GROMACS .gro file of C-alpha atoms in nm:
model
  162
    1THR     CA    1   0.166   1.818  -1.003
    2PHE     CA    2  -0.203   1.902  -1.033
    3ASN     CA    3  -0.345   2.204  -0.850
    4SER     CA    4  -0.700   2.317  -0.790
    5GLU     CA    5  -0.800   2.623  -0.595
    6ASN     CA    6  -0.762   2.444  -0.260
    7PHE     CA    7  -0.581   2.117  -0.328
    8SER     CA    8  -0.269   1.968  -0.482
    9SER     CA    9  -0.172   1.616  -0.592
   10SER     CA   10   0.143   1.486  -0.755
   11VAL     CA   11   0.249   1.175  -0.944
   12PHE     CA   12   0.609   1.080  -1.006
   13LEU     CA   13   0.804   0.881  -1.263
   14SER     CA   14   1.141   0.755  -1.149
   15PHE     CA   15   1.393   0.591  -1.380
   16SER     CA   16   1.649   0.327  -1.291
   17LEU     CA   17   1.843   0.059  -1.470
   18ASP     CA   18   1.645  -0.209  -1.290
   19GLY     CA   19   1.311  -0.028  -1.341
   20ASP     CA   20   1.034  -0.245  -1.475
   21VAL     CA   21   0.731  -0.186  -1.701
   22ASN     CA   22   0.526  -0.398  -1.454
   23LEU     CA   23   0.470  -0.347  -1.081
   24GLU     CA   24   0.785  -0.363  -0.872
   25SER     CA   25   0.916  -0.277  -0.527
   26ALA     CA   26   1.018   0.081  -0.621
   27ASP     CA   27   0.657   0.170  -0.720
   28ALA     CA   28   0.435   0.337  -0.460
   29SER     CA   29   0.059   0.292  -0.437
   30ARG     CA   30  -0.181   0.588  -0.435
   31LEU     CA   31  -0.366   0.546  -0.107
   32MET     CA   32  -0.711   0.678  -0.017
   33PRO     CA   33  -0.722   0.924   0.276
   34ILE     CA   34  -0.809   0.768   0.612
   35SER     CA   35  -1.094   1.015   0.667
   36ASN     CA   36  -1.366   1.083   0.409
   37VAL     CA   37  -1.265   1.440   0.305
   38GLU     CA   38  -1.275   1.648  -0.011
   39HIS     CA   39  -0.946   1.618  -0.201
   40LEU     CA   40  -0.773   1.619  -0.540
   41THR     CA   41  -0.607   1.293  -0.636
   42SER     CA   42  -0.388   1.187  -0.925
   43MET     CA   43  -0.255   0.845  -1.015
   44ILE     CA   44  -0.081   0.636  -1.280
   45TYR     CA   45  -0.242   0.299  -1.345
   46ASN     CA   46  -0.011   0.001  -1.384
   47SER     CA   47  -0.146  -0.356  -1.382
   48ASN     CA   48  -0.483  -0.222  -1.262
   49LYS     CA   49  -0.319  -0.065  -0.954
   50SER     CA   50  -0.314   0.311  -0.882
   51LEU     CA   51   0.033   0.447  -0.820
   52SER     CA   52   0.175   0.776  -0.694
   53ILE     CA   53   0.524   0.667  -0.809
   54ASN     CA   54   0.596   0.446  -1.109
   55ASN     CA   55   0.958   0.334  -1.149
   56MET     CA   56   1.048   0.297  -1.518
   57PRO     CA   57   1.350   0.148  -1.691
   58THR     CA   58   1.614   0.401  -1.797
   59ILE     CA   59   1.673   0.207  -2.119
   60SER     CA   60   1.413   0.037  -2.334
   61GLU     CA   61   1.373  -0.071  -2.693
   62THR     CA   62   0.998   0.000  -2.684
   63ASP     CA   63   0.788   0.297  -2.580
   64MET     CA   64   0.549   0.250  -2.285
   65SER     CA   65   0.202   0.393  -2.225
   66TYR     CA   66   0.006   0.412  -1.900
   67ASP     CA   67  -0.332   0.549  -1.806
   68LEU     CA   68  -0.310   0.854  -1.580
   69ASP     CA   69  -0.610   1.004  -1.404
   70VAL     CA   70  -0.690   1.313  -1.193
   71MET     CA   71  -1.009   1.352  -0.995
   72LEU     CA   72  -1.152   1.611  -0.757
   73LEU     CA   73  -1.344   1.405  -0.501
   74ASN     CA   74  -1.622   1.519  -0.268
   75PRO     CA   75  -1.742   1.295   0.016
   76SER     CA   76  -2.081   1.133  -0.032
   77GLU     CA   77  -2.296   0.906   0.183
   78ASN     CA   78  -2.133   0.593   0.041
   79GLY     CA   79  -1.787   0.717  -0.051
   80TYR     CA   80  -1.697   0.986  -0.303
   81GLU     CA   81  -1.840   1.172  -0.603
   82THR     CA   82  -1.610   1.303  -0.878
   83GLN     CA   83  -1.652   1.671  -0.959
   84ASP     CA   84  -1.608   1.900  -1.259
   85ALA     CA   85  -1.308   2.128  -1.199
   86GLN     CA   86  -1.064   2.360  -1.371
   87ILE     CA   87  -0.711   2.274  -1.256
   88SER     CA   88  -0.355   2.349  -1.355
   89MET     CA   89  -0.086   2.094  -1.425
   90SER     CA   90   0.285   2.170  -1.392
   91TRP     CA   91   0.587   1.947  -1.438
   92ASP     CA   92   0.964   1.934  -1.393
   93MET     CA   93   1.162   1.728  -1.646
   94SER     CA   94   1.507   1.832  -1.522
   95GLY     CA   95   1.590   1.476  -1.403
   96LEU     CA   96   1.467   1.297  -1.716
   97PRO     CA   97   1.725   1.052  -1.853
   98GLU     CA   98   1.890   1.141  -2.184
   99GLY     CA   99   1.698   1.002  -2.480
  100VAL     CA  100   1.365   0.984  -2.297
  101SER     CA  101   1.067   1.211  -2.372
  102ILE     CA  102   0.716   1.209  -2.235
  103VAL     CA  103   0.383   1.297  -2.398
  104LEU     CA  104   0.051   1.326  -2.219
  105GLN     CA  105  -0.264   1.280  -2.425
  106ASN     CA  106  -0.600   1.403  -2.297
  107ASN     CA  107  -0.829   1.111  -2.392
  108TYR     CA  108  -1.139   1.337  -2.373
  109THR     CA  109  -1.013   1.618  -2.604
  110GLU     CA  110  -0.744   1.425  -2.801
  111GLU     CA  111  -0.499   1.712  -2.718
  112GLU     CA  112  -0.135   1.603  -2.685
  113ILE     CA  113   0.090   1.781  -2.441
  114ASN     CA  114   0.462   1.731  -2.503
  115LEU     CA  115   0.607   1.759  -2.153
  116ASP     CA  116   0.947   1.857  -2.296
  117ASN     CA  117   0.791   2.194  -2.385
  118GLY     CA  118   0.663   2.444  -2.133
  119ILE     CA  119   0.604   2.397  -1.762
  120GLU     CA  120   0.228   2.441  -1.707
  121THR     CA  121  -0.113   2.396  -1.870
  122GLN     CA  122  -0.478   2.422  -1.771
  123ILE     CA  123  -0.702   2.115  -1.763
  124LEU     CA  124  -1.078   2.070  -1.731
  125LEU     CA  125  -1.179   1.767  -1.523
  126SER     CA  126  -1.519   1.609  -1.583
  127SER     CA  127  -1.737   1.434  -1.329
  128LYS     CA  128  -1.732   1.055  -1.377
  129GLY     CA  129  -1.980   0.958  -1.108
  130GLY     CA  130  -1.918   0.814  -0.766
  131PHE     CA  131  -1.759   0.514  -0.600
  132THR     CA  132  -1.732   0.340  -0.267
  133PRO     CA  133  -1.372   0.275  -0.156
  134ASN     CA  134  -1.308  -0.089  -0.083
  135GLY     CA  135  -1.048  -0.234   0.146
  136GLY     CA  136  -1.085  -0.008   0.449
  137ASN     CA  137  -0.788   0.190   0.577
  138PHE     CA  138  -0.486   0.198   0.349
  139SER     CA  139  -0.685   0.100   0.042
  140THR     CA  140  -0.559   0.218  -0.295
  141SER     CA  141  -0.751   0.460  -0.514
  142PRO     CA  142  -0.989   0.276  -0.744
  143ILE     CA  143  -1.019   0.305  -1.119
  144VAL     CA  144  -1.327   0.520  -1.189
  145GLY     CA  145  -1.451   0.519  -1.547
  146GLU     CA  146  -1.212   0.590  -1.830
  147ALA     CA  147  -0.879   0.750  -1.739
  148GLN     CA  148  -0.864   1.109  -1.867
  149PHE     CA  149  -0.503   1.079  -1.984
  150THR     CA  150  -0.256   0.845  -2.144
  151LEU     CA  151   0.107   0.902  -2.047
  152THR     CA  152   0.355   0.775  -2.308
  153VAL     CA  153   0.726   0.741  -2.237
  154HIS     CA  154   0.925   0.753  -2.562
  155TYR     CA  155   1.275   0.608  -2.576
  156SER     CA  156   1.505   0.729  -2.854
  157THR     CA  157   1.755   0.492  -3.012
  158MET     CA  158   2.024   0.656  -2.797
  159ALA     CA  159   1.832   0.553  -2.483
  160SER     CA  160   1.775   0.201  -2.607
  161SER     CA  161   2.125   0.126  -2.738
  162SER     CA  162   2.361  -0.073  -2.520
   0.00000   0.00000   0.00000
């Protein structure tokens, strides 16, 4: 969960035996708001689609990495402008399957955050310019510039053994 002074946005990883590294029916898209309003948004990118929920396999022989982005968006004449912001990030790993660990790397600072340790950190978001949403109502959030984070799911041999 990402929090600014006035806004909050969450992304979720779920794990199931039939979870897939690619898009699947248990994934949920990150939709743009219907009205053009200021908001904080966060998303995981999978197959060039922005997701609020990414369903992962419980067991895997290989680690998986996904781009993750967070943006504070202000309405503009043609859509939205990304804004600089200081936000906090918190997480709950209580439901994480045994043998799975998650690391978040800030691609701008190269800092790695092991999500097995601690429960909150501060993050500085940088403006990446603006965009015009495409697709009308119920469009998904677009990819804007380089994603600020890479989320890596590590599977230990215990998680990948049958």
